[in-house]
Amino acid sequence: MTPRAGKHFRTSPQAEGDDLAVKHPHAAGIDVHAAVHFVAVPPADVPAGFVNPEPKLPAGVRKFGTNTGDLEALADWLKACQVTTVAMESTGVFWIPLFDLLASRGFQVLLVDPRQTAHAPGRPKSDALDCQWIRRLHSYGLWTGAFRPADAIVRWRGFQRQRQMLIRYAAQHIQHLQKVLEEMNVKLTEVVSDIVGGTGIKILRDIARGVRDPVKLAKHRHELCKATEEEIAAALCGNWRPELLFALKQDLKLYDFYQKQLQECEGRIEECLRAMEDKSKGAPLPPSPRKRKPEKNEVRFGARALLFRMAGVDLTQIEGISETTALVILSELGADLSAFPHEKNFVSWLGLCPQHRGSGGKIFKRRTRRGANRVARALRMAAQGCHHAKNALGAFYRRIQARSGGAKAVVATARKLAERVYRMLRHGQEYVRQTQEVYEAAYQQRQVKSLAKKAAGLGYKLVPEAVSP
């Protein structure tokens, strides 16, 4: 593919010689499965006099079970073979217990994406040969390990993901409540914006207790509710079928149960944040750039101050990133992004940059990489909030939307947000907001410079129009 003129491409340093050199002589390869693990070590590292329990396996290859005792035996075997680094290939979550155990034993562990091993030519198809193939390529240093944050971040991430799952489960029961109300012809959803908000939840609890008088139920109207008491009372005249009331009571109990579970989970998240190292160096918390009421499903403790304490920077200063979004980003990444040498590596890992697929100077595909990265999802949602924003990111979003459509505008804006997050976390840079007027003036200046260059190439000179007095 022919590079564009003026484009600066980063290249890797050339290695000496043409042949592959062994970088990790004491490397091991593991093919991870749900019920059995195949482990390959260099045949020369096998202790003298060792007899393999599986005589049909090749030299240096052993098969282990997946119980805790089997994993301990696997780690002991690697120690006996003087292995220092391990590469493992796995799908699902089967790799997590083995990864944690080997890391705690002092091994350098790399989790290899199956897409890397699949693309390597000449890969064997059996499990016994596959682990030897993984070990061989790892000894040459050809694998790139997956990103995994520190153990304290992994622990916090588990609680954060559990909280998100509880929110989804609670939302399902809210949908069930709406369905039951419609079947009873109780039009509560038409007069309140949220049936589990201040007005709606009180009405639902009274209905579950046996109150049927619409006028009495309408007395729970909040003062900020747009609908009047008369409108609410008119909407609460239903058929009150017993089977529907039974379903409503159960859904309400399940919703309350998940709210209690959410509160308990948030307590564990707060404990994790308070136990982390203080990186703020005593600096005061910057003033909040937003003055608005709390978001729905927002944590019930001062998360913003604790996030600033553990990261040393306030991500909520970035346009579109709320306290909830910052919680997701930092729980998935942590504050240490040294695993990504450049912000382009970080954006590529998130899948927010195009993958150019082409040949002979023609590009066939430019779509972004598919994936379920939680940080990328949170940044995309934050980018959607910039649609009508009166700031530089909002102006950028609208410019890309007018040119390429809303879908590409979301990805492009999410990439801008990812670059800002990287600079703040990696280099500790203070975020400086850019106004919409400054952004549009700079964009206009770039357009004028480009037009002047094109005119000069055609033998013309670009002259601004004289302003009449």
Tab-separated table of C-alpha atoms in Angstrom, residues 55-360:
chain	number	residue	atom	x	y	z
A	55	PRO	CA	4.580	-42.000	27.629
A	56	LYS	CA	2.887	-41.156	24.321
A	57	LEU	CA	3.551	-37.422	24.711
A	58	PRO	CA	6.621	-35.824	23.055
A	59	ALA	CA	9.707	-34.966	25.082
A	60	GLY	CA	9.201	-31.925	27.330
A	61	VAL	CA	5.398	-32.063	27.117
A	62	ARG	CA	3.152	-32.895	30.079
A	63	LYS	CA	-0.591	-32.944	30.647
A	64	PHE	CA	-2.121	-31.551	33.851
A	65	GLY	CA	-5.643	-31.314	35.172
A	66	THR	CA	-7.342	-28.074	36.108
A	67	ASN	CA	-8.052	-28.575	39.818
A	68	THR	CA	-6.156	-26.438	42.299
A	69	GLY	CA	-3.853	-29.313	43.243
A	70	ASP	CA	-3.089	-29.909	39.565
A	71	LEU	CA	-2.242	-26.249	39.037
A	72	GLU	CA	0.115	-26.338	42.018
A	73	ALA	CA	1.817	-29.393	40.536
A	74	LEU	CA	2.100	-27.587	37.188
A	75	ALA	CA	3.827	-24.615	38.830
A	76	ASP	CA	6.191	-26.943	40.721
A	77	TRP	CA	7.049	-28.700	37.475
A	78	LEU	CA	7.917	-25.401	35.787
A	79	LYS	CA	10.138	-24.464	38.751
A	80	ALA	CA	11.895	-27.815	38.532
A	81	CYS	CA	12.536	-27.175	34.819
A	82	GLN	CA	13.989	-23.723	35.644
A	83	VAL	CA	11.396	-21.964	33.479
A	84	THR	CA	11.356	-18.178	33.806
A	85	THR	CA	8.651	-17.060	31.364
A	86	VAL	CA	5.391	-18.659	30.247
A	87	ALA	CA	3.078	-17.985	27.301
A	88	MET	CA	-0.452	-19.350	27.378
A	89	GLU	CA	-3.242	-19.404	24.837
A	90	SER	CA	-6.830	-19.556	26.007
A	91	THR	CA	-10.385	-18.527	25.316
A	92	GLY	CA	-13.068	-17.772	27.897
A	93	VAL	CA	-11.977	-17.433	31.530
A	94	PHE	CA	-10.159	-20.750	31.946
A	95	TRP	CA	-6.782	-18.997	32.069
A	96	ILE	CA	-7.442	-16.750	35.083
A	97	PRO	CA	-6.686	-19.189	37.981
A	98	LEU	CA	-3.524	-20.463	36.285
A	99	PHE	CA	-2.389	-16.950	35.345
A	100	ASP	CA	-2.784	-15.677	38.908
A	101	LEU	CA	-1.011	-18.697	40.394
A	102	LEU	CA	1.984	-18.507	38.051
A	103	ALA	CA	2.283	-14.739	38.513
A	104	SER	CA	2.289	-15.191	42.306
A	105	ARG	CA	5.088	-17.781	41.926
A	106	GLY	CA	7.301	-15.233	40.177
A	107	PHE	CA	6.919	-16.323	36.554
A	108	GLN	CA	6.658	-13.806	33.739
A	109	VAL	CA	3.294	-14.752	32.234
A	110	LEU	CA	1.960	-13.711	28.837
A	111	LEU	CA	-1.642	-14.300	27.815
A	112	VAL	CA	-1.624	-14.665	24.038
A	113	ASP	CA	-4.619	-13.755	21.911
A	114	PRO	CA	-5.665	-16.807	19.850
A	115	ARG	CA	-5.754	-14.526	16.813
A	116	GLN	CA	-1.966	-14.211	17.027
A	117	THR	CA	-1.352	-17.945	17.101
A	118	ALA	CA	-3.920	-18.567	14.377
A	119	HIS	CA	-2.137	-16.228	11.966
A	120	ALA	CA	1.274	-17.848	12.432
A	121	PRO	CA	1.903	-20.184	9.468
A	122	GLY	CA	2.614	-23.857	10.092
A	123	ARG	CA	0.701	-24.116	13.344
A	124	PRO	CA	0.038	-27.745	14.374
A	125	LYS	CA	-3.505	-28.897	15.019
A	126	SER	CA	-3.129	-31.250	17.996
A	127	ASP	CA	-2.994	-30.037	21.607
A	128	ALA	CA	0.332	-31.733	22.350
A	129	LEU	CA	2.004	-30.126	19.341
A	130	ASP	CA	0.211	-26.808	19.833
A	131	CYS	CA	1.791	-26.122	23.222
A	132	GLN	CA	5.228	-26.836	21.701
A	133	TRP	CA	4.452	-24.365	18.921
A	134	ILE	CA	3.472	-21.723	21.480
A	135	ARG	CA	6.695	-22.351	23.430
A	136	ARG	CA	8.850	-22.222	20.327
A	137	LEU	CA	7.495	-18.899	19.087
A	138	HIS	CA	7.608	-17.471	22.606
A	139	SER	CA	11.290	-18.397	22.874
A	140	TYR	CA	11.853	-16.165	19.824
A	141	GLY	CA	9.908	-13.326	21.441
A	142	LEU	CA	7.193	-13.309	18.796
A	143	TRP	CA	4.181	-13.100	21.132
A	144	THR	CA	2.600	-9.948	22.497
A	145	GLY	CA	0.959	-10.396	25.884
A	146	ALA	CA	-2.522	-9.119	26.643
A	147	PHE	CA	-2.875	-6.111	28.914
A	148	ARG	CA	-3.727	-6.920	32.536
A	149	PRO	CA	-3.607	-4.230	35.246
A	150	ALA	CA	-2.235	-4.615	38.761
A	151	ASP	CA	-3.885	-7.029	41.175
A	152	ALA	CA	-5.493	-4.233	43.230
A	153	ILE	CA	-7.119	-2.870	40.059
A	154	VAL	CA	-8.268	-6.367	39.059
A	155	ARG	CA	-9.952	-6.742	42.450
A	156	TRP	CA	-11.689	-3.370	42.117
A	157	ARG	CA	-12.618	-4.186	38.529
A	158	GLY	CA	-14.408	-7.324	39.690
A	159	PHE	CA	-16.629	-5.328	42.044
A	160	GLN	CA	-17.246	-2.695	39.366
A	161	ARG	CA	-18.302	-5.277	36.793
A	162	GLN	CA	-20.551	-6.935	39.365
A	163	ARG	CA	-22.205	-3.564	39.972
A	164	GLN	CA	-22.848	-3.076	36.265
A	165	MET	CA	-24.402	-6.535	36.084
A	166	LEU	CA	-26.702	-5.739	39.025
A	167	ILE	CA	-27.815	-2.539	37.287
A	168	ARG	CA	-28.735	-4.533	34.189
A	169	TYR	CA	-30.697	-7.062	36.231
A	170	ALA	CA	-32.565	-4.303	38.070
A	171	ALA	CA	-33.384	-2.657	34.730
A	172	GLN	CA	-35.012	-5.889	33.529
A	173	HIS	CA	-37.444	-5.804	36.441
A	174	ILE	CA	-38.241	-2.158	35.720
A	175	GLN	CA	-39.220	-3.246	32.213
A	176	HIS	CA	-41.390	-5.996	33.711
A	177	LEU	CA	-43.089	-3.424	35.939
A	178	GLN	CA	-43.837	-1.251	32.915
A	179	LYS	CA	-45.307	-4.225	31.077
A	180	VAL	CA	-47.537	-5.174	34.034
A	181	LEU	CA	-48.775	-1.578	34.389
A	182	GLU	CA	-49.691	-1.462	30.708
A	183	GLU	CA	-51.607	-4.743	30.991
A	184	MET	CA	-53.540	-3.294	33.947
A	185	ASN	CA	-54.111	-0.093	31.894
A	186	VAL	CA	-52.406	1.953	34.606
A	187	LYS	CA	-50.754	4.718	32.579
A	188	LEU	CA	-48.121	5.636	35.129
A	189	THR	CA	-45.412	5.722	32.448
A	190	GLU	CA	-47.363	8.452	30.629
A	191	VAL	CA	-47.432	10.913	33.524
A	192	VAL	CA	-44.032	10.372	35.198
A	193	SER	CA	-40.652	10.238	33.504
A	194	ASP	CA	-39.340	7.405	35.703
A	195	ILE	CA	-41.612	4.852	37.386
A	196	VAL	CA	-38.945	4.155	40.038
A	197	GLY	CA	-38.277	7.853	40.638
A	198	GLY	CA	-39.509	9.959	43.550
A	199	THR	CA	-43.186	9.925	42.512
A	200	GLY	CA	-43.412	6.572	40.748
A	201	ILE	CA	-41.826	4.349	43.388
A	202	LYS	CA	-44.147	5.675	46.132
A	203	ILE	CA	-47.193	5.001	43.963
A	204	LEU	CA	-45.978	1.472	43.161
A	205	ARG	CA	-45.395	0.682	46.835
A	206	ASP	CA	-48.883	1.863	47.763
A	207	ILE	CA	-50.389	-0.243	44.967
A	208	ALA	CA	-48.479	-3.269	46.307
A	209	ARG	CA	-49.906	-2.555	49.797
A	210	GLY	CA	-53.467	-2.611	48.463
A	211	VAL	CA	-54.258	1.069	47.838
A	212	ARG	CA	-56.548	1.458	44.811
A	213	ASP	CA	-57.912	4.998	45.187
A	214	PRO	CA	-56.335	7.031	42.338
A	215	VAL	CA	-56.810	10.324	44.184
A	216	LYS	CA	-54.942	9.006	47.205
A	217	LEU	CA	-52.196	7.578	45.022
A	218	ALA	CA	-51.826	10.900	43.197
A	219	LYS	CA	-50.994	12.620	46.520
A	220	HIS	CA	-47.455	11.248	46.151
A	221	ARG	CA	-46.796	13.691	43.320
A	222	HIS	CA	-43.434	15.427	43.652
A	223	GLU	CA	-43.455	19.185	43.384
A	224	LEU	CA	-41.220	19.072	40.298
A	225	CYS	CA	-43.442	16.618	38.448
A	226	LYS	CA	-44.831	18.169	35.246
A	227	ALA	CA	-48.163	16.342	35.399
A	228	THR	CA	-50.822	17.633	37.816
A	229	GLU	CA	-52.496	15.538	40.525
A	230	GLU	CA	-55.656	15.363	38.433
A	231	GLU	CA	-53.733	14.014	35.425
A	232	ILE	CA	-51.940	11.442	37.588
A	233	ALA	CA	-55.203	10.339	39.218
A	234	ALA	CA	-56.843	9.910	35.811
A	235	ALA	CA	-53.933	7.719	34.664
A	236	LEU	CA	-54.125	5.430	37.730
A	237	CYS	CA	-57.536	3.917	37.045
A	238	GLY	CA	-56.802	0.301	36.108
A	239	ASN	CA	-58.441	-3.121	36.061
A	240	TRP	CA	-56.351	-4.481	39.015
A	241	ARG	CA	-56.347	-8.103	37.877
A	242	PRO	CA	-55.017	-10.387	40.668
A	243	GLU	CA	-52.419	-12.216	38.563
A	244	LEU	CA	-50.997	-8.878	37.369
A	245	LEU	CA	-50.893	-7.476	40.889
A	246	PHE	CA	-49.027	-10.598	41.993
A	247	ALA	CA	-46.449	-10.094	39.239
A	248	LEU	CA	-46.112	-6.394	40.163
A	249	LYS	CA	-45.413	-7.242	43.823
A	250	GLN	CA	-42.759	-9.785	42.896
A	251	ASP	CA	-41.033	-7.472	40.415
A	252	LEU	CA	-41.023	-4.683	42.998
A	253	LYS	CA	-39.468	-7.001	45.598
A	254	LEU	CA	-36.824	-8.117	43.119
A	255	TYR	CA	-36.026	-4.500	42.222
A	256	ASP	CA	-35.640	-3.631	45.918
A	257	PHE	CA	-33.414	-6.690	46.385
A	258	TYR	CA	-31.054	-5.593	43.632
A	259	GLN	CA	-30.922	-2.088	45.090
A	260	LYS	CA	-29.717	-3.582	48.391
A	261	GLN	CA	-27.145	-5.671	46.523
A	262	LEU	CA	-26.008	-2.548	44.688
A	263	GLN	CA	-25.517	-0.680	47.940
A	264	GLU	CA	-23.432	-3.542	49.340
A	265	CYS	CA	-21.357	-3.713	46.161
A	266	GLU	CA	-20.718	0.041	46.225
A	267	GLY	CA	-19.438	-0.337	49.781
A	268	ARG	CA	-16.823	-2.820	48.577
A	269	ILE	CA	-15.844	-0.482	45.733
A	270	GLU	CA	-15.363	2.351	48.212
A	271	GLU	CA	-13.153	0.107	50.370
A	272	CYS	CA	-10.961	-0.706	47.365
A	273	LEU	CA	-10.571	2.954	46.445
A	274	ARG	CA	-9.687	4.017	49.983
A	275	ALA	CA	-7.059	1.253	50.257
A	276	MET	CA	-5.157	2.441	47.165
A	277	GLU	CA	-2.040	4.583	47.196
A	278	ASP	CA	-2.553	8.340	47.314
A	279	LYS	CA	-1.102	9.800	44.103
A	280	SER	CA	-2.609	13.261	44.457
A	281	LYS	CA	0.384	14.412	46.599
A	282	GLY	CA	-1.926	16.485	48.760
A	283	ALA	CA	-3.200	18.551	45.818
A	284	PRO	CA	-6.727	19.933	46.231
A	285	LEU	CA	-9.553	18.452	44.193
A	286	PRO	CA	-10.233	20.684	41.153
A	287	PRO	CA	-13.669	22.276	41.077
A	288	SER	CA	-16.287	20.270	39.230
A	289	PRO	CA	-16.817	21.528	35.668
A	290	ARG	CA	-20.496	20.495	35.755
A	291	LYS	CA	-23.293	21.765	37.932
A	292	ARG	CA	-26.212	19.396	37.609
A	293	LYS	CA	-28.155	16.820	39.535
A	294	PRO	CA	-26.622	13.347	40.008
A	295	GLU	CA	-26.988	10.827	37.206
A	296	LYS	CA	-29.257	7.836	37.460
A	297	ASN	CA	-27.425	4.762	38.804
A	298	GLU	CA	-24.586	6.947	40.074
A	299	VAL	CA	-22.632	5.620	43.055
A	300	ARG	CA	-23.804	6.823	46.453
A	301	PHE	CA	-20.402	7.900	47.789
A	302	GLY	CA	-17.936	10.640	46.827
A	303	ALA	CA	-16.281	8.703	44.019
A	304	ARG	CA	-14.811	11.740	42.278
A	305	ALA	CA	-12.567	12.661	45.209
A	306	LEU	CA	-11.426	9.058	45.672
A	307	LEU	CA	-10.667	8.679	41.957
A	308	PHE	CA	-8.596	11.865	42.015
A	309	ARG	CA	-6.733	10.508	45.047
A	310	MET	CA	-5.831	7.155	43.425
A	311	ALA	CA	-5.057	8.491	39.920
A	312	GLY	CA	-3.576	11.918	40.714
A	313	VAL	CA	-5.684	13.511	37.956
A	314	ASP	CA	-9.365	14.340	37.588
A	315	LEU	CA	-10.734	12.689	34.450
A	316	THR	CA	-14.095	14.405	34.899
A	317	GLN	CA	-12.449	17.630	33.703
A	318	ILE	CA	-12.617	16.166	30.171
A	319	GLU	CA	-15.761	17.024	28.239
A	320	GLY	CA	-18.293	14.212	28.229
A	321	ILE	CA	-16.630	12.119	30.972
A	322	SER	CA	-18.811	11.939	34.058
A	323	GLU	CA	-18.062	10.386	37.429
A	324	THR	CA	-19.646	7.101	36.331
A	325	THR	CA	-17.578	6.995	33.130
A	326	ALA	CA	-14.378	7.765	35.052
A	327	LEU	CA	-15.164	4.864	37.405
A	328	VAL	CA	-15.419	2.471	34.461
A	329	ILE	CA	-12.233	3.749	32.786
A	330	LEU	CA	-10.033	3.627	35.878
A	331	SER	CA	-11.411	0.293	37.097
A	332	GLU	CA	-10.510	-1.299	33.746
A	333	LEU	CA	-7.141	0.410	33.227
A	334	GLY	CA	-5.827	1.649	36.524
A	335	ALA	CA	-3.614	4.716	36.677
A	336	ASP	CA	-0.507	3.077	35.171
A	337	LEU	CA	-0.542	3.059	31.360
A	338	SER	CA	3.162	2.294	30.907
A	339	ALA	CA	2.165	-0.874	29.018
A	340	PHE	CA	1.214	1.432	26.118
A	341	PRO	CA	4.353	3.271	24.883
A	342	HIS	CA	2.367	5.731	22.792
A	343	GLU	CA	-1.183	7.023	22.696
A	344	LYS	CA	-1.570	5.380	19.285
A	345	ASN	CA	-0.924	1.993	20.878
A	346	PHE	CA	-3.592	2.785	23.445
A	347	VAL	CA	-6.147	3.858	20.823
A	348	SER	CA	-5.396	0.747	18.764
A	349	TRP	CA	-5.912	-1.500	21.816
A	350	LEU	CA	-9.292	0.151	22.359
A	351	GLY	CA	-10.258	-0.504	18.738
A	352	LEU	CA	-11.008	3.171	18.056
A	353	CYS	CA	-8.781	3.546	15.002
A	354	PRO	CA	-9.379	2.237	11.468
A	355	GLN	CA	-7.694	-0.919	10.270
A	356	HIS	CA	-6.501	-0.330	6.735
A	357	ARG	CA	-6.838	-3.463	4.637
A	358	GLY	CA	-5.472	-3.017	1.149
A	359	SER	CA	-3.045	-4.075	-1.516
A	360	GLY	CA	-1.483	-2.510	-4.586
